[in-house]
Structures are given as structure tokens and as C-alpha cells.
Amino acid sequence: MIFTVRFYGVLAMVLGVQSGAPVSLELIEGSEYGSVLDAIHKKYGDRFPPAMWDGEKGMFSSGVLAFGDEGRFLPRTRSVSLPKCGEIRFHLPLSGG
């Protein structure tokens, strides 16, 4: 199955992709969030600064936010089901005014 992820802002810049552009990942049917994280790490792992990726947990650090269906946050667990919309959006939180 093909699953789409999108990276925004500085995160996209660090990974060398256009902000908001769809990135297709090939996953097996029935995959969970952890499979998406593994595919992202396989594709871009050498580009992640240590502050963005937790190698022990095999996932983004807590500073990277993941959104799924209807803009809802994804729980920080690898075993969560994939969003029905077929896409996950990753952002770094910004502050300012």
C-alpha cells in the first residue's frame, strides 16, 4: 500500500523536501504508525539532527508533532493505527506573535 506523509517548515528543509509536498511510502497492508516511522527513517535517517529523532524509541522526538485525520494529534506510540485519510503531516511547533 502507498501511504503519504508531508513535512512542513524547518523539518522539510532539514530533510531536503519541499514544505507540504507529498512523500509516498510503500508499506505492507495492515501497517501501523511504527511502519511509517521506520520507512521515514530508512529514507531520511541520515539527515535527522539528533534533536529531531529518538533512536532508542525509533520515532521523532517530542518536539515533532504528527497530525492525522481531521487534524488530530497522533499519539506518541508506534502501535497506533494509521489515519483513515491515508496521510500524516509532520510539523515543528512554532512560537511567536
mmCIF file of N, CA and C in Angstrom:
data_model
loop_
_atom_site.group_PDB
_atom_site.id
_atom_site.type_symbol
_atom_site.label_atom_id
_atom_site.label_comp_id
_atom_site.label_asym_id
_atom_site.label_seq_id
_atom_site.Cartn_x
_atom_site.Cartn_y
_atom_site.Cartn_z
ATOM 1 N N MET A 1 0.838 -1.180 0.000
ATOM 2 C CA MET A 1 0.000 0.000 0.000
ATOM 3 C C MET A 1 0.881 1.241 0.000
ATOM 4 N N ILE A 2 0.386 2.280 -0.607
ATOM 5 C CA ILE A 2 1.100 3.563 -0.629
ATOM 6 C C ILE A 2 0.494 4.455 0.447
ATOM 7 N N PHE A 3 1.351 5.038 1.262
ATOM 8 C CA PHE A 3 0.911 5.947 2.317
ATOM 9 C C PHE A 3 1.655 7.261 2.132
ATOM 10 N N THR A 4 0.984 8.370 2.384
ATOM 11 C CA THR A 4 1.559 9.694 2.156
ATOM 12 C C THR A 4 1.921 10.370 3.468
ATOM 13 N N VAL A 5 3.082 10.996 3.483
ATOM 14 C CA VAL A 5 3.479 11.862 4.589
ATOM 15 C C VAL A 5 3.850 13.222 4.000
ATOM 16 N N ARG A 6 3.717 14.245 4.812
ATOM 17 C CA ARG A 6 4.095 15.607 4.420
ATOM 18 C C ARG A 6 4.879 16.226 5.573
ATOM 19 N N PHE A 7 5.932 16.927 5.233
ATOM 20 C CA PHE A 7 6.759 17.607 6.214
ATOM 21 C C PHE A 7 6.660 19.111 5.953
ATOM 22 N N TYR A 8 6.619 19.888 7.027
ATOM 23 C CA TYR A 8 6.422 21.331 6.888
ATOM 24 C C TYR A 8 7.544 22.124 7.545
ATOM 25 N N GLY A 9 7.788 23.308 6.999
ATOM 26 C CA GLY A 9 8.708 24.268 7.583
ATOM 27 C C GLY A 9 10.140 23.786 7.668
ATOM 28 N N VAL A 10 10.755 24.053 8.801
ATOM 29 C CA VAL A 10 12.161 23.715 9.020
ATOM 30 C C VAL A 10 12.379 22.213 8.888
ATOM 31 N N LEU A 11 11.419 21.424 9.307
ATOM 32 C CA LEU A 11 11.544 19.974 9.197
ATOM 33 C C LEU A 11 11.708 19.560 7.732
ATOM 34 N N ALA A 12 10.896 20.129 6.857
ATOM 35 C CA ALA A 12 11.020 19.845 5.422
ATOM 36 C C ALA A 12 12.385 20.293 4.903
ATOM 37 N N MET A 13 12.819 21.460 5.332
ATOM 38 C CA MET A 13 14.100 21.995 4.883
ATOM 39 C C MET A 13 15.246 21.058 5.297
ATOM 40 N N VAL A 14 15.224 20.589 6.529
ATOM 41 C CA VAL A 14 16.271 19.690 7.022
ATOM 42 C C VAL A 14 16.294 18.389 6.220
ATOM 43 N N LEU A 15 15.120 17.896 5.846
ATOM 44 C CA LEU A 15 15.040 16.635 5.105
ATOM 45 C C LEU A 15 15.286 16.814 3.618
ATOM 46 N N GLY A 16 15.285 18.061 3.153
ATOM 47 C CA GLY A 16 15.547 18.323 1.748
ATOM 48 C C GLY A 16 14.349 18.087 0.842
ATOM 49 N N VAL A 17 13.143 18.294 1.397
ATOM 50 C CA VAL A 17 11.925 18.164 0.599
ATOM 51 C C VAL A 17 11.180 19.494 0.612
ATOM 52 N N GLN A 18 10.307 19.677 -0.356
ATOM 53 C CA GLN A 18 9.516 20.899 -0.409
ATOM 54 C C GLN A 18 8.473 20.864 0.698
ATOM 55 N N SER A 19 8.328 21.968 1.428
ATOM 56 C CA SER A 19 7.370 22.041 2.520
ATOM 57 C C SER A 19 5.957 21.736 2.025
ATOM 58 N N GLY A 20 5.330 20.755 2.647
ATOM 59 C CA GLY A 20 3.963 20.381 2.303
ATOM 60 C C GLY A 20 3.821 19.442 1.119
ATOM 61 N N ALA A 21 4.907 19.155 0.431
ATOM 62 C CA ALA A 21 4.829 18.263 -0.735
ATOM 63 C C ALA A 21 4.593 16.824 -0.268
ATOM 64 N N PRO A 22 3.768 16.077 -0.993
ATOM 65 C CA PRO A 22 3.520 14.690 -0.597
ATOM 66 C C PRO A 22 4.753 13.817 -0.830
ATOM 67 N N VAL A 23 5.034 12.966 0.140
ATOM 68 C CA VAL A 23 6.096 11.974 0.039
ATOM 69 C C VAL A 23 5.416 10.616 0.174
ATOM 70 N N SER A 24 5.564 9.773 -0.829
ATOM 71 C CA SER A 24 4.924 8.459 -0.822
ATOM 72 C C SER A 24 5.849 7.422 -0.200
ATOM 73 N N LEU A 25 5.248 6.584 0.652
ATOM 74 C CA LEU A 25 5.973 5.492 1.285
ATOM 75 C C LEU A 25 5.263 4.193 0.943
ATOM 76 N N GLU A 26 6.027 3.169 0.639
ATOM 77 C CA GLU A 26 5.465 1.847 0.359
ATOM 78 C C GLU A 26 5.426 1.064 1.669
ATOM 79 N N LEU A 27 4.216 0.678 2.092
ATOM 80 C CA LEU A 27 4.025 -0.075 3.328
ATOM 81 C C LEU A 27 3.259 -1.357 3.033
ATOM 82 N N ILE A 28 3.364 -2.321 3.927
ATOM 83 C CA ILE A 28 2.560 -3.531 3.768
ATOM 84 C C ILE A 28 1.160 -3.273 4.333
ATOM 85 N N GLU A 29 0.172 -3.966 3.820
ATOM 86 C CA GLU A 29 -1.197 -3.828 4.310
ATOM 87 C C GLU A 29 -1.236 -4.097 5.807
ATOM 88 N N GLY A 30 -2.056 -3.348 6.518
ATOM 89 C CA GLY A 30 -2.200 -3.525 7.956
ATOM 90 C C GLY A 30 -1.109 -2.863 8.772
ATOM 91 N N SER A 31 -0.288 -2.031 8.147
ATOM 92 C CA SER A 31 0.800 -1.359 8.862
ATOM 93 C C SER A 31 0.255 -0.418 9.927
ATOM 94 N N GLU A 32 1.090 -0.162 10.914
ATOM 95 C CA GLU A 32 0.781 0.796 11.971
ATOM 96 C C GLU A 32 1.733 1.987 11.849
ATOM 97 N N TYR A 33 1.561 2.949 12.740
ATOM 98 C CA TYR A 33 2.369 4.160 12.747
ATOM 99 C C TYR A 33 3.871 3.840 12.770
ATOM 100 N N GLY A 34 4.260 2.826 13.514
ATOM 101 C CA GLY A 34 5.667 2.447 13.589
ATOM 102 C C GLY A 34 6.257 2.106 12.227
ATOM 103 N N SER A 35 5.445 1.523 11.344
ATOM 104 C CA SER A 35 5.920 1.195 9.991
ATOM 105 C C SER A 35 6.214 2.461 9.197
ATOM 106 N N VAL A 36 5.387 3.484 9.395
ATOM 107 C CA VAL A 36 5.619 4.779 8.743
ATOM 108 C C VAL A 36 6.921 5.380 9.256
ATOM 109 N N LEU A 37 7.108 5.338 10.567
ATOM 110 C CA LEU A 37 8.335 5.882 11.153
ATOM 111 C C LEU A 37 9.561 5.136 10.644
ATOM 112 N N ASP A 38 9.468 3.812 10.540
ATOM 113 C CA ASP A 38 10.596 3.027 10.022
ATOM 114 C C ASP A 38 10.911 3.408 8.574
ATOM 115 N N ALA A 39 9.868 3.586 7.760
ATOM 116 C CA ALA A 39 10.072 3.945 6.353
ATOM 117 C C ALA A 39 10.678 5.345 6.227
ATOM 118 N N ILE A 40 10.231 6.272 7.078
ATOM 119 C CA ILE A 40 10.797 7.625 7.069
ATOM 120 C C ILE A 40 12.267 7.571 7.471
ATOM 121 N N HIS A 41 12.553 6.813 8.519
ATOM 122 C CA HIS A 41 13.942 6.727 8.981
ATOM 123 C C HIS A 41 14.838 6.085 7.922
ATOM 124 N N LYS A 42 14.318 5.075 7.246
ATOM 125 C CA LYS A 42 15.093 4.430 6.193
ATOM 126 C C LYS A 42 15.406 5.407 5.055
ATOM 127 N N LYS A 43 14.438 6.250 4.730
ATOM 128 C CA LYS A 43 14.576 7.182 3.608
ATOM 129 C C LYS A 43 15.394 8.421 3.965
ATOM 130 N N TYR A 44 15.225 8.935 5.193
ATOM 131 C CA TYR A 44 15.819 10.223 5.558
ATOM 132 C C TYR A 44 16.689 10.188 6.821
ATOM 133 N N GLY A 45 16.874 9.039 7.420
ATOM 134 C CA GLY A 45 17.535 8.942 8.722
ATOM 135 C C GLY A 45 18.868 9.643 8.840
ATOM 136 N N ASP A 46 19.663 9.630 7.787
ATOM 137 C CA ASP A 46 20.972 10.268 7.857
ATOM 138 C C ASP A 46 20.881 11.793 7.867
ATOM 139 N N ARG A 47 19.705 12.337 7.607
ATOM 140 C CA ARG A 47 19.530 13.798 7.573
ATOM 141 C C ARG A 47 19.010 14.365 8.893
ATOM 142 N N PHE A 48 18.523 13.509 9.788
ATOM 143 C CA PHE A 48 17.929 13.985 11.038
ATOM 144 C C PHE A 48 18.974 14.471 12.016
ATOM 145 N N PRO A 49 18.839 15.706 12.504
ATOM 146 C CA PRO A 49 19.679 16.112 13.628
ATOM 147 C C PRO A 49 19.271 15.291 14.856
ATOM 148 N N PRO A 50 20.195 15.003 15.753
ATOM 149 C CA PRO A 50 19.855 14.193 16.934
ATOM 150 C C PRO A 50 18.667 14.733 17.727
ATOM 151 N N ALA A 51 18.463 16.031 17.730
ATOM 152 C CA ALA A 51 17.353 16.606 18.495
ATOM 153 C C ALA A 51 15.986 16.302 17.873
ATOM 154 N N MET A 52 15.957 15.832 16.636
ATOM 155 C CA MET A 52 14.679 15.546 15.968
ATOM 156 C C MET A 52 14.291 14.073 16.000
ATOM 157 N N TRP A 53 15.233 13.183 16.260
ATOM 158 C CA TRP A 53 14.939 11.748 16.173
ATOM 159 C C TRP A 53 15.434 11.030 17.425
ATOM 160 N N ASP A 54 14.556 10.244 18.034
ATOM 161 C CA ASP A 54 14.891 9.442 19.201
ATOM 162 C C ASP A 54 15.203 8.027 18.714
ATOM 163 N N GLY A 55 16.487 7.709 18.598
ATOM 164 C CA GLY A 55 16.908 6.421 18.076
ATOM 165 C C GLY A 55 16.499 5.246 18.946
ATOM 166 N N GLU A 56 16.459 5.446 20.260
ATOM 167 C CA GLU A 56 16.051 4.368 21.167
ATOM 168 C C GLU A 56 14.597 3.972 20.956
ATOM 169 N N LYS A 57 13.731 4.956 20.769
ATOM 170 C CA LYS A 57 12.301 4.684 20.595
ATOM 171 C C LYS A 57 11.924 4.466 19.138
ATOM 172 N N GLY A 58 12.833 4.815 18.215
ATOM 173 C CA GLY A 58 12.538 4.668 16.795
ATOM 174 C C GLY A 58 11.430 5.592 16.335
ATOM 175 N N MET A 59 11.488 6.842 16.820
ATOM 176 C CA MET A 59 10.466 7.813 16.429
ATOM 177 C C MET A 59 11.003 9.233 16.560
ATOM 178 N N PHE A 60 10.217 10.165 16.029
ATOM 179 C CA PHE A 60 10.592 11.564 16.162
ATOM 180 C C PHE A 60 10.638 11.940 17.635
ATOM 181 N N SER A 61 11.436 12.936 17.956
ATOM 182 C CA SER A 61 11.473 13.446 19.322
ATOM 183 C C SER A 61 10.144 14.128 19.631
ATOM 184 N N SER A 62 9.942 14.435 20.899
ATOM 185 C CA SER A 62 8.672 15.041 21.313
ATOM 186 C C SER A 62 8.462 16.424 20.697
ATOM 187 N N GLY A 63 9.506 17.030 20.149
ATOM 188 C CA GLY A 63 9.376 18.336 19.522
ATOM 189 C C GLY A 63 8.761 18.309 18.135
ATOM 190 N N VAL A 64 8.580 17.123 17.561
ATOM 191 C CA VAL A 64 7.970 16.999 16.237
ATOM 192 C C VAL A 64 6.534 16.513 16.427
ATOM 193 N N LEU A 65 5.593 17.279 15.894
ATOM 194 C CA LEU A 65 4.171 16.953 16.037
ATOM 195 C C LEU A 65 3.664 16.231 14.803
ATOM 196 N N ALA A 66 2.837 15.210 15.025
ATOM 197 C CA ALA A 66 2.252 14.438 13.927
ATOM 198 C C ALA A 66 0.740 14.586 13.974
ATOM 199 N N PHE A 67 0.143 14.853 12.815
ATOM 200 C CA PHE A 67 -1.303 15.043 12.707
ATOM 201 C C PHE A 67 -1.870 14.058 11.698
ATOM 202 N N GLY A 68 -3.046 13.516 12.017
ATOM 203 C CA GLY A 68 -3.716 12.580 11.125
ATOM 204 C C GLY A 68 -5.078 13.082 10.716
ATOM 205 N N ASP A 69 -6.079 12.195 10.832
ATOM 206 C CA ASP A 69 -7.443 12.516 10.421
ATOM 207 C C ASP A 69 -7.959 13.790 11.074
ATOM 208 N N GLU A 70 -8.534 14.652 10.252
ATOM 209 C CA GLU A 70 -9.169 15.898 10.704
ATOM 210 C C GLU A 70 -8.255 16.730 11.595
ATOM 211 N N GLY A 71 -6.954 16.670 11.335
ATOM 212 C CA GLY A 71 -6.002 17.496 12.069
ATOM 213 C C GLY A 71 -5.759 17.080 13.508
ATOM 214 N N ARG A 72 -6.163 15.863 13.881
ATOM 215 C CA ARG A 72 -5.958 15.392 15.250
ATOM 216 C C ARG A 72 -4.516 14.930 15.451
ATOM 217 N N PHE A 73 -3.990 15.222 16.650
ATOM 218 C CA PHE A 73 -2.656 14.749 17.007
ATOM 219 C C PHE A 73 -2.629 13.230 17.015
ATOM 220 N N LEU A 74 -1.526 12.665 16.577
ATOM 221 C CA LEU A 74 -1.330 11.225 16.705
ATOM 222 C C LEU A 74 -0.653 10.958 18.041
ATOM 223 N N PRO A 75 -1.086 9.918 18.743
ATOM 224 C CA PRO A 75 -0.420 9.572 20.000
ATOM 225 C C PRO A 75 1.035 9.208 19.745
ATOM 226 N N ARG A 76 1.863 9.405 20.745
ATOM 227 C CA ARG A 76 3.291 9.109 20.606
ATOM 228 C C ARG A 76 3.551 7.647 20.931
ATOM 229 N N THR A 77 2.967 6.776 20.117
ATOM 230 C CA THR A 77 3.199 5.345 20.261
ATOM 231 C C THR A 77 3.282 4.719 18.879
ATOM 232 N N ARG A 78 4.187 3.798 18.705
ATOM 233 C CA ARG A 78 4.394 3.180 17.400
ATOM 234 C C ARG A 78 3.246 2.251 17.002
ATOM 235 N N SER A 79 2.455 1.794 17.960
ATOM 236 C CA SER A 79 1.434 0.785 17.671
ATOM 237 C C SER A 79 0.058 1.363 17.321
ATOM 238 N N VAL A 80 -0.041 2.662 17.181
ATOM 239 C CA VAL A 80 -1.335 3.266 16.845
ATOM 240 C C VAL A 80 -1.683 2.970 15.375
ATOM 241 N N SER A 81 -2.979 2.837 15.100
ATOM 242 C CA SER A 81 -3.439 2.602 13.729
ATOM 243 C C SER A 81 -3.166 3.825 12.862
ATOM 244 N N LEU A 82 -2.988 3.586 11.584
ATOM 245 C CA LEU A 82 -2.771 4.701 10.652
ATOM 246 C C LEU A 82 -4.061 5.472 10.437
ATOM 247 N N PRO A 83 -3.960 6.771 10.203
ATOM 248 C CA PRO A 83 -5.149 7.579 9.939
ATOM 249 C C PRO A 83 -5.889 7.079 8.696
ATOM 250 N N LYS A 84 -7.207 7.126 8.763
ATOM 251 C CA LYS A 84 -8.033 6.683 7.637
ATOM 252 C C LYS A 84 -7.849 7.560 6.393
ATOM 253 N N CYS A 85 -7.429 8.805 6.591
ATOM 254 C CA CYS A 85 -7.250 9.724 5.474
ATOM 255 C C CYS A 85 -6.051 9.330 4.597
ATOM 256 N N GLY A 86 -5.218 8.397 5.071
ATOM 257 C CA GLY A 86 -4.080 7.936 4.276
ATOM 258 C C GLY A 86 -2.893 8.867 4.276
ATOM 259 N N GLU A 87 -2.833 9.752 5.283
ATOM 260 C CA GLU A 87 -1.770 10.752 5.298
ATOM 261 C C GLU A 87 -1.438 11.164 6.724
ATOM 262 N N ILE A 88 -0.167 11.441 6.958
ATOM 263 C CA ILE A 88 0.289 12.027 8.223
ATOM 264 C C ILE A 88 1.084 13.271 7.884
ATOM 265 N N ARG A 89 0.820 14.350 8.633
ATOM 266 C CA ARG A 89 1.522 15.615 8.453
ATOM 267 C C ARG A 89 2.407 15.855 9.671
ATOM 268 N N PHE A 90 3.664 16.190 9.421
ATOM 269 C CA PHE A 90 4.631 16.414 10.498
ATOM 270 C C PHE A 90 5.030 17.893 10.526
ATOM 271 N N HIS A 91 5.003 18.458 11.735
ATOM 272 C CA HIS A 91 5.322 19.881 11.941
ATOM 273 C C HIS A 91 6.233 20.038 13.155
ATOM 274 N N LEU A 92 6.985 21.102 13.165
ATOM 275 C CA LEU A 92 7.673 21.552 14.360
ATOM 276 C C LEU A 92 6.843 22.686 14.935
ATOM 277 N N PRO A 93 6.620 22.697 16.243
ATOM 278 C CA PRO A 93 5.836 23.798 16.823
ATOM 279 C C PRO A 93 6.599 25.120 16.689
ATOM 280 N N LEU A 94 5.875 26.169 16.472
ATOM 281 C CA LEU A 94 6.458 27.499 16.362
ATOM 282 C C LEU A 94 5.865 28.400 17.434
ATOM 283 N N SER A 95 6.648 29.326 17.904
ATOM 284 C CA SER A 95 6.121 30.306 18.834
ATOM 285 C C SER A 95 6.384 31.683 18.272
ATOM 286 N N GLY A 96 5.702 32.612 18.807
ATOM 287 C CA GLY A 96 5.883 33.988 18.333
ATOM 288 C C GLY A 96 4.544 34.685 18.218
ATOM 289 N N GLY A 97 4.562 35.825 17.641
ATOM 290 C CA GLY A 97 3.297 36.535 17.584
ATOM 291 C C GLY A 97 3.193 37.449 16.411
#
